[in-house]
Amino acid sequence: MRKIIVGSRRSKLALTQSQQFIDQLKEKHPDLEIEIKEIVTKGDQIVNVQLSKVGGKGLFVKEIEQALYDKTIDFAIHSLKDVPSILPEGLTLGCIPAREDARDAYIAKNHIPLNNLAPGSIIGTSSLRRGAQLLVQYPHLEIKWIRGNIDTRLQKLRDEDYDAIILAAAGLNRMGWDKSIVTEYLEPELMLPAIGQGALGIECRSDDEEVLELLQSVHCEATQVCTEAERTFLKLMDGSCQVPIAGHATIVQDNIEFTGLIMSTDGIEKYKVTQTGTDPVEVGTLVAQAMEQNGAKTIIEKLNQDA
């Protein structure tokens, strides 16, 4: 097989998870010649503005997708939650490997439990989804915007006026952080994860049969089915970075069980729907249709209009 060039963002987490995926591939194909090409995206360059104000998570993939079109890379390793629900023509997700922990991790000074935080305590997150879910359950807390990689956010927790921060458990695990750093893992009943959280999406050209065959050797069907339900919901809801939207699917007794959530940014309006079935597109569609019927779509239309 030809030498494979892999595109990855330059962040420490992106490079680490890219290397971990390459190691998975090499376990199946020991003779594979492969190297990482680092690509700086617009999202990496804009670190002092909230993502929802400048175009959202799609900012982390556009330059990498251009490299695929230019054939300077053969496939790209993304965090799936950063990948828009509609891919550009000629590109596809050639593989979705087994998912890491999809939960959010709550990390507090002095390990004070979330339920014990005093009124006015400040929680750092740059996610509208996390902020809205916290506010609806803990209206006495204050949400403060925070950006930066894991190390930067942990440093800000130590040095600045944050009482706690919330990070994706998957990122902490992939970077090798000891689980003792986490005060609590937030179960989906309390904090529904982002669409695709904890999963990787391996993007390649749709007509590159050699790469597609290679990637299928480390594909996880269960993860693909669950994330397809989630991404179908996201696509049908037209959920942009302006909208607190969440969704998480699991396999329960051979069925897909998917819960979708849409909220107003202040947490006052909340719509949550669960459906089960065997077809991921159908399950995601059923949740989206229920959301339209109960009025949740009006939140999205208003927030997208105000953007």
Short mmCIF file of N, CA and C in Angstrom, two decimals, residues 77-197:
data_model
loop_
_atom_site.label_atom_id
_atom_site.label_comp_id
_atom_site.label_asym_id
_atom_site.label_seq_id
_atom_site.Cartn_x
_atom_site.Cartn_y
_atom_site.Cartn_z
N ILE A 77 -8.30 13.04 10.89
CA ILE A 77 -8.81 12.53 12.16
C ILE A 77 -9.42 13.70 12.92
N HIS A 78 -10.74 13.67 13.09
CA HIS A 78 -11.46 14.73 13.78
C HIS A 78 -12.08 14.20 15.07
N SER A 79 -12.29 15.09 16.03
CA SER A 79 -13.27 14.82 17.07
C SER A 79 -14.62 14.93 16.39
N LEU A 80 -15.45 13.88 16.47
CA LEU A 80 -16.69 13.85 15.70
C LEU A 80 -17.61 15.01 16.07
N LYS A 81 -17.57 15.46 17.31
CA LYS A 81 -18.46 16.55 17.70
C LYS A 81 -18.10 17.87 17.00
N ASP A 82 -16.89 17.94 16.40
CA ASP A 82 -16.49 19.13 15.65
C ASP A 82 -16.90 19.07 14.18
N VAL A 83 -17.42 17.92 13.74
CA VAL A 83 -17.70 17.71 12.32
C VAL A 83 -19.17 18.07 12.03
N PRO A 84 -19.41 19.05 11.15
CA PRO A 84 -20.79 19.40 10.80
C PRO A 84 -21.58 18.18 10.31
N SER A 85 -22.90 18.22 10.51
CA SER A 85 -23.73 17.06 10.19
C SER A 85 -23.84 16.81 8.69
N ILE A 86 -23.55 17.81 7.87
CA ILE A 86 -23.55 17.65 6.42
C ILE A 86 -22.12 17.80 5.92
N LEU A 87 -21.59 16.77 5.28
CA LEU A 87 -20.21 16.81 4.77
C LEU A 87 -20.18 17.37 3.36
N PRO A 88 -19.07 18.00 2.98
CA PRO A 88 -18.94 18.52 1.62
C PRO A 88 -18.98 17.39 0.59
N GLU A 89 -19.40 17.74 -0.61
CA GLU A 89 -19.48 16.74 -1.69
C GLU A 89 -18.11 16.14 -1.95
N GLY A 90 -18.08 14.83 -2.10
CA GLY A 90 -16.84 14.13 -2.40
C GLY A 90 -16.09 13.65 -1.18
N LEU A 91 -16.56 14.00 0.01
CA LEU A 91 -15.92 13.55 1.25
C LEU A 91 -16.89 12.69 2.05
N THR A 92 -16.36 11.78 2.84
CA THR A 92 -17.19 10.88 3.63
C THR A 92 -16.49 10.51 4.93
N LEU A 93 -17.25 10.03 5.88
CA LEU A 93 -16.67 9.46 7.10
C LEU A 93 -16.37 7.99 6.80
N GLY A 94 -15.11 7.70 6.57
CA GLY A 94 -14.71 6.35 6.18
C GLY A 94 -14.68 5.39 7.34
N CYS A 95 -14.68 5.94 8.56
CA CYS A 95 -14.55 5.09 9.73
C CYS A 95 -14.90 5.87 10.98
N ILE A 96 -15.58 5.22 11.91
CA ILE A 96 -15.79 5.76 13.25
C ILE A 96 -15.33 4.68 14.22
N PRO A 97 -14.17 4.86 14.85
CA PRO A 97 -13.67 3.85 15.77
C PRO A 97 -14.46 3.83 17.07
N ALA A 98 -14.16 2.88 17.93
CA ALA A 98 -14.88 2.73 19.20
C ALA A 98 -14.82 4.02 20.01
N ARG A 99 -15.94 4.35 20.61
CA ARG A 99 -16.10 5.61 21.32
C ARG A 99 -15.43 5.58 22.69
N GLU A 100 -14.86 6.71 23.07
CA GLU A 100 -14.36 6.91 24.43
C GLU A 100 -15.55 7.29 25.31
N ASP A 101 -15.27 7.61 26.57
CA ASP A 101 -16.30 8.06 27.50
C ASP A 101 -16.99 9.31 26.95
N ALA A 102 -18.31 9.26 26.80
CA ALA A 102 -19.04 10.39 26.21
C ALA A 102 -19.44 11.44 27.24
N ARG A 103 -19.21 11.17 28.52
CA ARG A 103 -19.70 12.07 29.56
C ARG A 103 -18.86 13.34 29.69
N ASP A 104 -19.44 14.32 30.38
CA ASP A 104 -18.70 15.51 30.78
C ASP A 104 -18.11 15.28 32.16
N ALA A 105 -16.97 15.93 32.40
CA ALA A 105 -16.28 15.80 33.69
C ALA A 105 -16.29 17.14 34.41
N TYR A 106 -16.75 17.11 35.64
CA TYR A 106 -16.82 18.30 36.49
C TYR A 106 -15.60 18.31 37.41
N ILE A 107 -14.82 19.39 37.34
CA ILE A 107 -13.58 19.50 38.11
C ILE A 107 -13.67 20.77 38.95
N ALA A 108 -13.61 20.62 40.28
CA ALA A 108 -13.81 21.75 41.18
C ALA A 108 -12.61 21.97 42.09
N LYS A 109 -12.41 23.22 42.46
CA LYS A 109 -11.42 23.52 43.48
C LYS A 109 -11.81 22.80 44.77
N ASN A 110 -10.82 22.20 45.39
CA ASN A 110 -11.02 21.46 46.64
C ASN A 110 -12.05 20.34 46.50
N HIS A 111 -12.31 19.93 45.26
CA HIS A 111 -13.24 18.81 44.99
C HIS A 111 -14.61 19.01 45.63
N ILE A 112 -15.09 20.24 45.64
CA ILE A 112 -16.44 20.49 46.18
C ILE A 112 -17.48 19.94 45.21
N PRO A 113 -18.36 19.04 45.66
CA PRO A 113 -19.37 18.47 44.77
C PRO A 113 -20.27 19.54 44.17
N LEU A 114 -20.77 19.27 42.97
CA LEU A 114 -21.63 20.23 42.28
C LEU A 114 -22.82 20.64 43.13
N ASN A 115 -23.42 19.68 43.81
CA ASN A 115 -24.60 19.98 44.65
C ASN A 115 -24.27 20.89 45.83
N ASN A 116 -22.98 20.97 46.19
CA ASN A 116 -22.58 21.74 47.37
C ASN A 116 -22.01 23.11 47.05
N LEU A 117 -21.97 23.48 45.77
CA LEU A 117 -21.43 24.79 45.41
C LEU A 117 -22.32 25.90 45.96
N ALA A 118 -21.69 26.91 46.53
CA ALA A 118 -22.43 28.03 47.12
C ALA A 118 -23.05 28.90 46.03
N PRO A 119 -24.15 29.59 46.33
CA PRO A 119 -24.75 30.53 45.37
C PRO A 119 -23.70 31.53 44.88
N GLY A 120 -23.73 31.79 43.57
CA GLY A 120 -22.77 32.72 42.98
C GLY A 120 -21.46 32.09 42.56
N SER A 121 -21.30 30.80 42.84
CA SER A 121 -20.08 30.10 42.41
C SER A 121 -19.97 30.14 40.90
N ILE A 122 -18.74 30.25 40.40
CA ILE A 122 -18.50 30.43 38.97
C ILE A 122 -18.00 29.13 38.34
N ILE A 123 -18.71 28.69 37.30
CA ILE A 123 -18.30 27.50 36.56
C ILE A 123 -17.86 27.92 35.17
N GLY A 124 -16.67 27.49 34.78
CA GLY A 124 -16.11 27.84 33.49
C GLY A 124 -16.48 26.83 32.42
N THR A 125 -17.09 27.31 31.35
CA THR A 125 -17.36 26.48 30.18
C THR A 125 -17.60 27.41 28.99
N SER A 126 -17.16 26.97 27.82
CA SER A 126 -17.42 27.74 26.61
C SER A 126 -18.58 27.14 25.83
N SER A 127 -19.25 26.16 26.42
CA SER A 127 -20.32 25.42 25.75
C SER A 127 -21.69 25.95 26.16
N LEU A 128 -22.48 26.40 25.18
CA LEU A 128 -23.86 26.81 25.46
C LEU A 128 -24.67 25.63 25.99
N ARG A 129 -24.38 24.45 25.47
CA ARG A 129 -25.08 23.24 25.91
C ARG A 129 -24.87 22.98 27.39
N ARG A 130 -23.62 23.03 27.82
CA ARG A 130 -23.33 22.80 29.24
C ARG A 130 -23.91 23.90 30.11
N GLY A 131 -23.75 25.14 29.66
CA GLY A 131 -24.24 26.26 30.45
C GLY A 131 -25.73 26.21 30.67
N ALA A 132 -26.50 25.92 29.61
CA ALA A 132 -27.96 25.89 29.73
C ALA A 132 -28.41 24.76 30.65
N GLN A 133 -27.78 23.59 30.54
CA GLN A 133 -28.18 22.47 31.39
C GLN A 133 -27.84 22.72 32.85
N LEU A 134 -26.73 23.40 33.09
CA LEU A 134 -26.39 23.75 34.47
C LEU A 134 -27.38 24.75 35.05
N LEU A 135 -27.71 25.78 34.26
CA LEU A 135 -28.57 26.85 34.77
C LEU A 135 -29.97 26.36 35.12
N VAL A 136 -30.48 25.41 34.34
CA VAL A 136 -31.84 24.94 34.61
C VAL A 136 -31.90 24.14 35.91
N GLN A 137 -30.80 23.50 36.28
CA GLN A 137 -30.78 22.69 37.49
C GLN A 137 -30.14 23.40 38.68
N TYR A 138 -29.26 24.36 38.37
CA TYR A 138 -28.57 25.11 39.43
C TYR A 138 -28.62 26.60 39.10
N PRO A 139 -29.80 27.20 39.16
CA PRO A 139 -29.95 28.60 38.77
C PRO A 139 -29.17 29.57 39.66
N HIS A 140 -28.68 29.11 40.80
CA HIS A 140 -27.93 29.98 41.71
C HIS A 140 -26.46 30.07 41.31
N LEU A 141 -26.03 29.30 40.31
CA LEU A 141 -24.63 29.34 39.88
C LEU A 141 -24.44 30.33 38.74
N GLU A 142 -23.19 30.72 38.52
CA GLU A 142 -22.86 31.65 37.43
C GLU A 142 -21.98 30.94 36.41
N ILE A 143 -22.32 31.11 35.14
CA ILE A 143 -21.53 30.53 34.06
C ILE A 143 -20.60 31.60 33.49
N LYS A 144 -19.31 31.26 33.39
CA LYS A 144 -18.34 32.20 32.85
C LYS A 144 -17.59 31.52 31.69
N TRP A 145 -17.50 32.25 30.58
CA TRP A 145 -16.87 31.72 29.38
C TRP A 145 -15.38 31.41 29.63
N ILE A 146 -14.92 30.30 29.05
CA ILE A 146 -13.50 29.92 29.16
C ILE A 146 -13.11 29.19 27.87
N ARG A 147 -11.91 29.47 27.35
CA ARG A 147 -11.39 28.77 26.18
C ARG A 147 -9.98 28.30 26.49
N GLY A 148 -9.45 27.50 25.59
CA GLY A 148 -8.09 27.01 25.74
C GLY A 148 -8.06 25.49 25.83
N ASN A 149 -6.85 24.93 25.71
CA ASN A 149 -6.73 23.48 25.81
C ASN A 149 -6.91 23.03 27.26
N ILE A 150 -6.81 21.73 27.49
CA ILE A 150 -7.06 21.18 28.83
C ILE A 150 -6.11 21.80 29.85
N ASP A 151 -4.83 21.86 29.54
CA ASP A 151 -3.85 22.42 30.47
C ASP A 151 -4.18 23.87 30.81
N THR A 152 -4.54 24.64 29.78
CA THR A 152 -4.86 26.06 29.99
C THR A 152 -6.07 26.22 30.90
N ARG A 153 -7.09 25.42 30.67
CA ARG A 153 -8.31 25.55 31.48
C ARG A 153 -8.06 25.13 32.92
N LEU A 154 -7.28 24.08 33.11
CA LEU A 154 -6.96 23.66 34.47
C LEU A 154 -6.13 24.72 35.19
N GLN A 155 -5.24 25.37 34.45
CA GLN A 155 -4.45 26.45 35.03
C GLN A 155 -5.34 27.63 35.42
N LYS A 156 -6.31 27.95 34.57
CA LYS A 156 -7.24 29.04 34.88
C LYS A 156 -8.09 28.70 36.10
N LEU A 157 -8.45 27.44 36.25
CA LEU A 157 -9.20 27.03 37.44
C LEU A 157 -8.37 27.27 38.69
N ARG A 158 -7.08 26.97 38.60
CA ARG A 158 -6.20 27.16 39.76
C ARG A 158 -5.96 28.64 40.07
N ASP A 159 -5.77 29.45 39.01
CA ASP A 159 -5.26 30.81 39.20
C ASP A 159 -6.32 31.91 39.15
N GLU A 160 -7.47 31.63 38.57
CA GLU A 160 -8.47 32.68 38.38
C GLU A 160 -9.70 32.42 39.25
N ASP A 161 -10.75 33.20 39.01
CA ASP A 161 -11.88 33.17 39.94
C ASP A 161 -12.92 32.11 39.62
N TYR A 162 -12.52 31.05 38.93
CA TYR A 162 -13.42 29.94 38.69
C TYR A 162 -13.47 29.03 39.92
N ASP A 163 -14.67 28.56 40.24
CA ASP A 163 -14.81 27.57 41.32
C ASP A 163 -14.77 26.16 40.76
N ALA A 164 -15.12 26.03 39.48
CA ALA A 164 -15.12 24.72 38.82
C ALA A 164 -15.11 24.93 37.32
N ILE A 165 -14.74 23.89 36.59
CA ILE A 165 -14.83 23.89 35.14
C ILE A 165 -15.42 22.55 34.70
N ILE A 166 -15.91 22.52 33.48
CA ILE A 166 -16.43 21.27 32.92
C ILE A 166 -15.70 20.99 31.62
N LEU A 167 -15.17 19.78 31.50
CA LEU A 167 -14.44 19.35 30.32
C LEU A 167 -15.01 18.01 29.85
N ALA A 168 -14.73 17.65 28.59
CA ALA A 168 -15.12 16.34 28.10
C ALA A 168 -14.23 15.27 28.73
N ALA A 169 -14.85 14.24 29.27
CA ALA A 169 -14.08 13.15 29.88
C ALA A 169 -13.16 12.48 28.86
N ALA A 170 -13.61 12.40 27.61
CA ALA A 170 -12.81 11.72 26.57
C ALA A 170 -11.46 12.39 26.39
N GLY A 171 -11.44 13.72 26.37
CA GLY A 171 -10.18 14.44 26.19
C GLY A 171 -9.23 14.18 27.34
N LEU A 172 -9.74 14.20 28.56
CA LEU A 172 -8.91 13.92 29.74
C LEU A 172 -8.33 12.52 29.65
N ASN A 173 -9.17 11.56 29.26
CA ASN A 173 -8.71 10.17 29.18
C ASN A 173 -7.65 10.00 28.10
N ARG A 174 -7.88 10.60 26.94
CA ARG A 174 -6.92 10.45 25.84
C ARG A 174 -5.58 11.10 26.17
N MET A 175 -5.62 12.17 26.97
CA MET A 175 -4.38 12.85 27.33
C MET A 175 -3.71 12.20 28.54
N GLY A 176 -4.32 11.16 29.10
CA GLY A 176 -3.67 10.41 30.17
C GLY A 176 -3.78 11.03 31.54
N TRP A 177 -4.74 11.96 31.74
CA TRP A 177 -4.91 12.55 33.06
C TRP A 177 -5.44 11.50 34.03
N ASP A 178 -4.93 11.53 35.24
CA ASP A 178 -5.41 10.62 36.27
C ASP A 178 -6.86 10.94 36.60
N LYS A 179 -7.68 9.91 36.75
CA LYS A 179 -9.10 10.12 37.01
C LYS A 179 -9.35 10.83 38.34
N SER A 180 -8.35 10.85 39.22
CA SER A 180 -8.52 11.50 40.52
C SER A 180 -8.68 13.02 40.38
N ILE A 181 -8.30 13.57 39.21
CA ILE A 181 -8.45 15.01 39.01
C ILE A 181 -9.92 15.40 38.90
N VAL A 182 -10.77 14.44 38.51
CA VAL A 182 -12.19 14.70 38.28
C VAL A 182 -12.95 14.61 39.60
N THR A 183 -13.73 15.66 39.89
CA THR A 183 -14.57 15.65 41.09
C THR A 183 -15.78 14.75 40.88
N GLU A 184 -16.44 14.90 39.73
CA GLU A 184 -17.60 14.06 39.41
C GLU A 184 -17.68 13.89 37.89
N TYR A 185 -18.07 12.69 37.48
CA TYR A 185 -18.47 12.49 36.09
C TYR A 185 -19.96 12.75 36.01
N LEU A 186 -20.38 13.60 35.08
CA LEU A 186 -21.78 13.99 34.98
C LEU A 186 -22.51 13.02 34.06
N GLU A 187 -23.41 12.25 34.65
CA GLU A 187 -24.15 11.27 33.88
C GLU A 187 -25.10 11.97 32.90
N PRO A 188 -25.46 11.30 31.79
CA PRO A 188 -26.33 11.93 30.79
C PRO A 188 -27.67 12.42 31.34
N GLU A 189 -28.16 11.80 32.42
CA GLU A 189 -29.42 12.25 33.00
C GLU A 189 -29.29 13.68 33.54
N LEU A 190 -28.09 14.03 33.98
CA LEU A 190 -27.83 15.38 34.50
C LEU A 190 -27.31 16.31 33.42
N MET A 191 -26.40 15.81 32.61
CA MET A 191 -25.74 16.63 31.59
C MET A 191 -25.64 15.80 30.30
N LEU A 192 -26.61 15.99 29.40
CA LEU A 192 -26.61 15.24 28.16
C LEU A 192 -25.44 15.71 27.29
N PRO A 193 -24.64 14.76 26.78
CA PRO A 193 -23.43 15.15 26.03
C PRO A 193 -23.74 15.82 24.70
N ALA A 194 -22.70 16.39 24.12
CA ALA A 194 -22.78 16.94 22.77
C ALA A 194 -22.97 15.80 21.77
N ILE A 195 -23.55 16.13 20.63
CA ILE A 195 -23.68 15.16 19.54
C ILE A 195 -22.29 14.65 19.17
N GLY A 196 -22.12 13.33 19.21
CA GLY A 196 -20.84 12.73 18.82
C GLY A 196 -19.74 12.81 19.85
N GLN A 197 -20.02 13.32 21.04
CA GLN A 197 -18.96 13.49 22.03
C GLN A 197 -18.31 12.15 22.39
#
